[in-house]
Short mmCIF file of C-alpha atoms in Angstrom, two decimals:
data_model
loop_
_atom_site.label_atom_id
_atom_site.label_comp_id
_atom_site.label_asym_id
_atom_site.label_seq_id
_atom_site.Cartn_x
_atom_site.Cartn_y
_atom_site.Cartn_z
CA UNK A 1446 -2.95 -15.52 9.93
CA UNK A 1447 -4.39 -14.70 13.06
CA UNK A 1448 -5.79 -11.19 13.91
CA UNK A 1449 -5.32 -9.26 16.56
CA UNK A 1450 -7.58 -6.24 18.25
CA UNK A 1451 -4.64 -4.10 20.02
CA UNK A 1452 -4.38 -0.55 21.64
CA UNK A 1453 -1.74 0.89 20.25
CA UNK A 1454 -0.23 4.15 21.61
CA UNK A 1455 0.61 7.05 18.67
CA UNK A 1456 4.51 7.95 19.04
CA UNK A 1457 4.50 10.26 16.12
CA UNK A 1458 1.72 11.68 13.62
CA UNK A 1459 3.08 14.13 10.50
CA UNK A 1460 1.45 15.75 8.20
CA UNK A 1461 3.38 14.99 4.87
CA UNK A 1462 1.20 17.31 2.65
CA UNK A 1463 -2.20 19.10 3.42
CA UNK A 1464 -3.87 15.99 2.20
CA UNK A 1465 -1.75 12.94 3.59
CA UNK A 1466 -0.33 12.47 7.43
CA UNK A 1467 1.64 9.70 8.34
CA UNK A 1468 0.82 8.23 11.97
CA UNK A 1469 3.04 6.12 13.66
CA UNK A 1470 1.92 3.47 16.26
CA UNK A 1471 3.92 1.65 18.96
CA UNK A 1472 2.80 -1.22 21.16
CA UNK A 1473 3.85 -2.24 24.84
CA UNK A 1474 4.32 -6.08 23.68
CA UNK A 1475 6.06 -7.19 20.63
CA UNK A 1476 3.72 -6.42 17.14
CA UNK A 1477 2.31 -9.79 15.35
CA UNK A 1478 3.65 -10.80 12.38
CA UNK A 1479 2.85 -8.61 8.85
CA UNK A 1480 2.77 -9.65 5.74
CA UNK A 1481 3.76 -6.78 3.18
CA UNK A 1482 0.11 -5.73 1.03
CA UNK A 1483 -1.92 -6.96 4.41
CA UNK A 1484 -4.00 -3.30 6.42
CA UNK A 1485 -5.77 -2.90 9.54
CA UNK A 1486 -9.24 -1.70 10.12
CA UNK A 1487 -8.57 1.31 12.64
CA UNK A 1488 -11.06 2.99 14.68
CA UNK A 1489 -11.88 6.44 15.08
CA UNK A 1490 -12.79 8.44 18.25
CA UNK A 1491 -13.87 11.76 18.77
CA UNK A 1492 -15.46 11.98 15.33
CA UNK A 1493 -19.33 11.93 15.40
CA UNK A 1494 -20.04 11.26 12.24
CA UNK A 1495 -17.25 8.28 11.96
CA UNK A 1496 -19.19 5.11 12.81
CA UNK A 1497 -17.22 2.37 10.76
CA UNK A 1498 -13.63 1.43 11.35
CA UNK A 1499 -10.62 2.56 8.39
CA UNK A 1500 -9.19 0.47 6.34
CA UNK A 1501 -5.85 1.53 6.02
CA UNK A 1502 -2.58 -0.29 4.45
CA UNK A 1503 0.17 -1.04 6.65
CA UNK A 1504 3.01 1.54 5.35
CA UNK A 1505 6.30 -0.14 6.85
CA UNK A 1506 6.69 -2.41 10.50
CA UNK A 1507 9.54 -0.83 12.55
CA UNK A 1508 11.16 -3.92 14.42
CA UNK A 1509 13.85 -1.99 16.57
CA UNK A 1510 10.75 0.25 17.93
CA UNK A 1511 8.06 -2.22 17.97
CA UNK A 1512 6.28 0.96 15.63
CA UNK A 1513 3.42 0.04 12.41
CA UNK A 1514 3.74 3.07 10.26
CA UNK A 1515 -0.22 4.00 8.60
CA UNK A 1516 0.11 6.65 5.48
CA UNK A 1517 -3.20 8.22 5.90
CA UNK A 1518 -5.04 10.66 2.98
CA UNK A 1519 -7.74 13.04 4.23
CA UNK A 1520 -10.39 12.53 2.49
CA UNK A 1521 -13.12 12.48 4.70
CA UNK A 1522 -14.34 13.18 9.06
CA UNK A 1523 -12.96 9.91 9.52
CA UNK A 1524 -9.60 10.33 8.38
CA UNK A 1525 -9.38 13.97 8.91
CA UNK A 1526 -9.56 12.66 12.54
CA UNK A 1527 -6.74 10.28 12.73
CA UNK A 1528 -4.86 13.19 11.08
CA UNK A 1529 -5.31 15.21 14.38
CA UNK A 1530 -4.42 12.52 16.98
CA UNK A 1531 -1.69 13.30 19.32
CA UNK A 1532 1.53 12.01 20.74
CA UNK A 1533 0.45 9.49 23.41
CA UNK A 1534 -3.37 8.85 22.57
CA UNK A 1535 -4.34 5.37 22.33
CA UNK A 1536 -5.70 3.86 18.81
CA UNK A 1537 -7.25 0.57 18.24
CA UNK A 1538 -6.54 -1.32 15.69
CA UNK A 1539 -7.52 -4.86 14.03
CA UNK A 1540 -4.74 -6.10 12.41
CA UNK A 1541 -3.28 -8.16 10.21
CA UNK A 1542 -5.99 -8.04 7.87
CA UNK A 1543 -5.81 -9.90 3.94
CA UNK A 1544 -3.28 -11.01 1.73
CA UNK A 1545 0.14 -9.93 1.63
CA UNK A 1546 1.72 -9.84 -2.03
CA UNK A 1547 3.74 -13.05 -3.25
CA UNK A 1548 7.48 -13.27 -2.45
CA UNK A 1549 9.83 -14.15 -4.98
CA UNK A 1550 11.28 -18.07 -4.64
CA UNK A 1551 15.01 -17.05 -5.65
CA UNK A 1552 16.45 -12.97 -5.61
CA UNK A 1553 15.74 -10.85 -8.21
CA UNK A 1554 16.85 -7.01 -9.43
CA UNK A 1555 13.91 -7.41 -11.84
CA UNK A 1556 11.29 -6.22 -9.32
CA UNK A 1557 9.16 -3.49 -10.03
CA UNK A 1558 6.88 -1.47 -7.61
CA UNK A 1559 4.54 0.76 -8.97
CA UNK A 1560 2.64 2.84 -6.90
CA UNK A 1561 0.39 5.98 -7.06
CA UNK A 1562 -0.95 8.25 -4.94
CA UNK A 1563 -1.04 7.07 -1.26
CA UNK A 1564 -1.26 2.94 -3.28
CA UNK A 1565 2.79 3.95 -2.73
CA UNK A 1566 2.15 3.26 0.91
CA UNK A 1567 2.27 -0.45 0.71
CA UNK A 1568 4.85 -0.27 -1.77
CA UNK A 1569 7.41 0.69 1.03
CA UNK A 1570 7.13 -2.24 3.19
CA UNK A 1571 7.26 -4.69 0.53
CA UNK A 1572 10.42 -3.16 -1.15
CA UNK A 1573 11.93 -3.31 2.28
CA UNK A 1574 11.33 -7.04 2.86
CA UNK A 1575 12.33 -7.03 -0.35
CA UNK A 1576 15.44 -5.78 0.04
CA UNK A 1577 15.56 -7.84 3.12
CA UNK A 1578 15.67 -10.93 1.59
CA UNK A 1579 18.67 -10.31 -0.73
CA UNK A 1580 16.18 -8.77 -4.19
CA UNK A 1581 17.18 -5.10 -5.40
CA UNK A 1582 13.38 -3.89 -6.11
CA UNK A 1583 13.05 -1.02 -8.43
CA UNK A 1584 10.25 1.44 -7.61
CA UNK A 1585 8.16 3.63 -10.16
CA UNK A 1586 6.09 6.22 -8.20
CA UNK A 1587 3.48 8.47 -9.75
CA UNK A 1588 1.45 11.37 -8.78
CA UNK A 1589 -0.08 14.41 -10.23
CA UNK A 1590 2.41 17.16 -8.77
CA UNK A 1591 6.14 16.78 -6.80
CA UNK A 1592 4.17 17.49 -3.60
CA UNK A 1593 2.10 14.45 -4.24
CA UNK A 1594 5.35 11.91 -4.14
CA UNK A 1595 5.60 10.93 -0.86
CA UNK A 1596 8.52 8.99 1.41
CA UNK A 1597 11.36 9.36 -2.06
CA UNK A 1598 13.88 9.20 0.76
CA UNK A 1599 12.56 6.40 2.66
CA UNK A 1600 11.90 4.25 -0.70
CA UNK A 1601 16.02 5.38 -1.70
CA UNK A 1602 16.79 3.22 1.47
CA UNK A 1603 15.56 0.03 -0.68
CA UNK A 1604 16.35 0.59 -4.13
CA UNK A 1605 16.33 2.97 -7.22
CA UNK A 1606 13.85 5.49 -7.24
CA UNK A 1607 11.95 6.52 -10.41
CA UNK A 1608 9.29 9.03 -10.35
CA UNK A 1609 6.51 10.47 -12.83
CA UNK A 1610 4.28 13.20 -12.74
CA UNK A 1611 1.43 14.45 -14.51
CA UNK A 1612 2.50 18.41 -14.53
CA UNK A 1613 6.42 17.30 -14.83
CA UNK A 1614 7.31 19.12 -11.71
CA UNK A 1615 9.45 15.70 -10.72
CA UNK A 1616 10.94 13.03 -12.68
CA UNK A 1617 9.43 11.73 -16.41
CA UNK A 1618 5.86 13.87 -17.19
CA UNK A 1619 3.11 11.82 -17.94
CA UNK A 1620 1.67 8.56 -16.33
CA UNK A 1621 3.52 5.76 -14.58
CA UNK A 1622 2.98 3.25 -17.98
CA UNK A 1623 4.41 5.63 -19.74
CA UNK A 1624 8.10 6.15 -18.06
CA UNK A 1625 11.16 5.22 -20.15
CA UNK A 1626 12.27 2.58 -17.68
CA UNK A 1627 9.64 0.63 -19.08
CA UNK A 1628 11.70 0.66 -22.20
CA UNK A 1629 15.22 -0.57 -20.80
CA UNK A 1630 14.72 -2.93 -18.30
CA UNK A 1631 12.75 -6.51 -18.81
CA UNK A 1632 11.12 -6.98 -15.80
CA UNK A 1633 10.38 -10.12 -14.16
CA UNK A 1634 7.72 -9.56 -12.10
CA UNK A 1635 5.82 -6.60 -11.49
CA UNK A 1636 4.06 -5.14 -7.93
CA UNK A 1637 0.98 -2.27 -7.98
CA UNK A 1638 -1.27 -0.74 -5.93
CA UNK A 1639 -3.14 2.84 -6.33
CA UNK A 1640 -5.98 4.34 -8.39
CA UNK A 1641 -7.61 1.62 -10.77
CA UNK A 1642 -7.13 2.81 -13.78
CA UNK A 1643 -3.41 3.34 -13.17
CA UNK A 1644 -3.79 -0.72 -11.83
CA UNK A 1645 -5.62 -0.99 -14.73
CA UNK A 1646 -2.97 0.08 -17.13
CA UNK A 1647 0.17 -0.99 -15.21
CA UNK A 1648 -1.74 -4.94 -15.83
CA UNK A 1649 -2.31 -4.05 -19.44
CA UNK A 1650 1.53 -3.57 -19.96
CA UNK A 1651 1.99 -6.75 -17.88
CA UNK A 1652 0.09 -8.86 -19.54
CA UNK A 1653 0.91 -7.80 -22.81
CA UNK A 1654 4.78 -8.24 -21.94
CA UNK A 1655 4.36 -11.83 -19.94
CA UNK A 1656 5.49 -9.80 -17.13
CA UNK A 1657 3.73 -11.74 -13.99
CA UNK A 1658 1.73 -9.00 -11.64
CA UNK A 1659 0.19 -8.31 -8.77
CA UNK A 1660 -2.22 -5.55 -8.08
CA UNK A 1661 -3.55 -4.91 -4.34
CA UNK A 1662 -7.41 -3.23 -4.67
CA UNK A 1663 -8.18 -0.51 -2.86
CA UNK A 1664 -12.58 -1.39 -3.02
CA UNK A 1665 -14.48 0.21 -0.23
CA UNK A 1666 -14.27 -1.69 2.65
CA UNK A 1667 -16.29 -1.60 5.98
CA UNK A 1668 -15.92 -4.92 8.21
CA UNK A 1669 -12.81 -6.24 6.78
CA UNK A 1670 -13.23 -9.55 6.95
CA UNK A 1671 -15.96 -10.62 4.85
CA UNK A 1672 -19.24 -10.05 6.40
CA UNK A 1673 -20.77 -6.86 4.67
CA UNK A 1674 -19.81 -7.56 1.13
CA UNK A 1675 -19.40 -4.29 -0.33
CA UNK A 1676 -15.91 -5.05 -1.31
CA UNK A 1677 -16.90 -7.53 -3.28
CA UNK A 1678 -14.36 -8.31 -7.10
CA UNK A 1679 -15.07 -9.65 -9.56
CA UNK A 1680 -12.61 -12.97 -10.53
CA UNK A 1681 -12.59 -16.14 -12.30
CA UNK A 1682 -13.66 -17.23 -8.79
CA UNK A 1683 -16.82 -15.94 -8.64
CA UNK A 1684 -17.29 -12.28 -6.95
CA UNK A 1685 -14.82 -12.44 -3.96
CA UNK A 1686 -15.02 -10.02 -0.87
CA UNK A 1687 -11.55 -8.21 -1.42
CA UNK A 1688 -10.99 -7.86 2.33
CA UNK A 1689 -10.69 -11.21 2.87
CA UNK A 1690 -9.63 -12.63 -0.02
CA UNK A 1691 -7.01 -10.10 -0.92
CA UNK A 1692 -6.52 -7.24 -1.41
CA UNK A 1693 -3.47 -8.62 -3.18
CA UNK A 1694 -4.67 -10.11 -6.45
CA UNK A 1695 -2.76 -11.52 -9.46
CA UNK A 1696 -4.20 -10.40 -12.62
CA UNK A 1697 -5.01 -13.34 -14.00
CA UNK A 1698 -7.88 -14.26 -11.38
CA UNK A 1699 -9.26 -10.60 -12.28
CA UNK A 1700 -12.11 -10.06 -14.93
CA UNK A 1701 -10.93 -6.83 -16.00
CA UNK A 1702 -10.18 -5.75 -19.34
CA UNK A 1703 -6.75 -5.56 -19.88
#
């Protein structure tokens, strides 16, 4: 797909939590096309120590107003930044960037997100294509505390909602692998992104259930698109530079240990 370097103008930036904003972008002409599991690379001003551009996953497209939705955790200047933009300053962005995760041929209700952390944000836009094209997606959403699970209402727009967490203070307690809806539905195919071992398990139960899946890597990424290899995976490829080759991987290429 081709890429696109655009300055796009923040319409809304909220802090969901003290560790995770969601910023909203809007452009003047009509947004390129977005594959669900694709990010952008967006750069950050007014930081001085904040010299690379952010990798961030693209949380949901909003058609009706031309808006590309970024669900941002603070974990560093960079991001702390971007957390502190304003209504009306300009971002630039590099976008679409990657893979996008693999659409079902025929609709399902046998689809199941999984997501963890801020790995939900991706989750979103794919459950609303999803949706979109006629599939009822099921999404399992994990975090360590209720103020951790982010967008429930936003995911409820799409399809049923299950949630775990490690203290119990919302839904099942425990980890995402180990919620009951695991044990009632047969799943037909099977959608993850957040912290690797969570990936790691989620593709264990996969695998060992013939359950097809797709995980989308979250490696440390700098250029993203290729050139600095820090990103690099692993796969029965050879070591592949996840920014350009996914992030969106089915387990099968992946040399993990599952």
């Amino acid at each position: 797909m081709k890429k696109f370097i655009l300055d796009l103008t923040v319409t809304e930036n909220l802090k969901l939590h003290a560790n995770y904003a969601l910023l909203k972008l809007a452009s003047q002409s009509p947004l390129p096309e977005m594959l669900p599991g694709q990010f952008a690379e967006i750069r950050v001003d007014g930081s001085p120590t904040t010299f690379l551009r952010r990798p961030i996953s693209i949380n949901y497209v909003d058609r009706q107003r031309n808006e590309v939705w970024f669900l941002i955790q603070l974990v560093g200047d960079g991001t702390r930044r971007l957390a502190e933009v304003a209504n009306g300053e300009i971002i630039n962005v590099v976008l679409p960037l990657g893979n996008g995760f693999t659409m079902p041929e025929n609709p399902s209700d046998k689809l199941l997100l999984v997501g963890g952390g801020v790995g939900t944000a991706p989750m979103l836009y794919l459950g609303e294509q999803l949706a979109k094209s006629g599939n009822k997606p099921t999404f399992l959403l994990g975090a360590r505390t209720d103020k951790d699970l982010l967008q429930l209402d936003e995911f409820a727009a799409y399809g049923e909602v299950y949630t775990t967490t490690e203290d119990g203070s919302h839904g099942e307690k425990g980890y995402v692998t180990q919620h009951s809806i695991l044990d009632k539905v047969k799943f037909e195919q099977i959608y993850t992104c957040g912290p690797k071992p969570m990936m790691m398990a989620v593709a264990k139960y996969a695998k060992s259930n013939n359950i097809n899946c797709e995980v989308s890597l979250e490696n440390r990424m700098a250029c993203g698109v290729g050139a600095c290899l820090c990103c690099v995976e692993n796969t029965d490829e050879g070591h592949l530079c996840v920014c350009k080759e996914g992030p969106v991987f089915n387990i099968n290429k992946l040399l993990w240990q599952i």
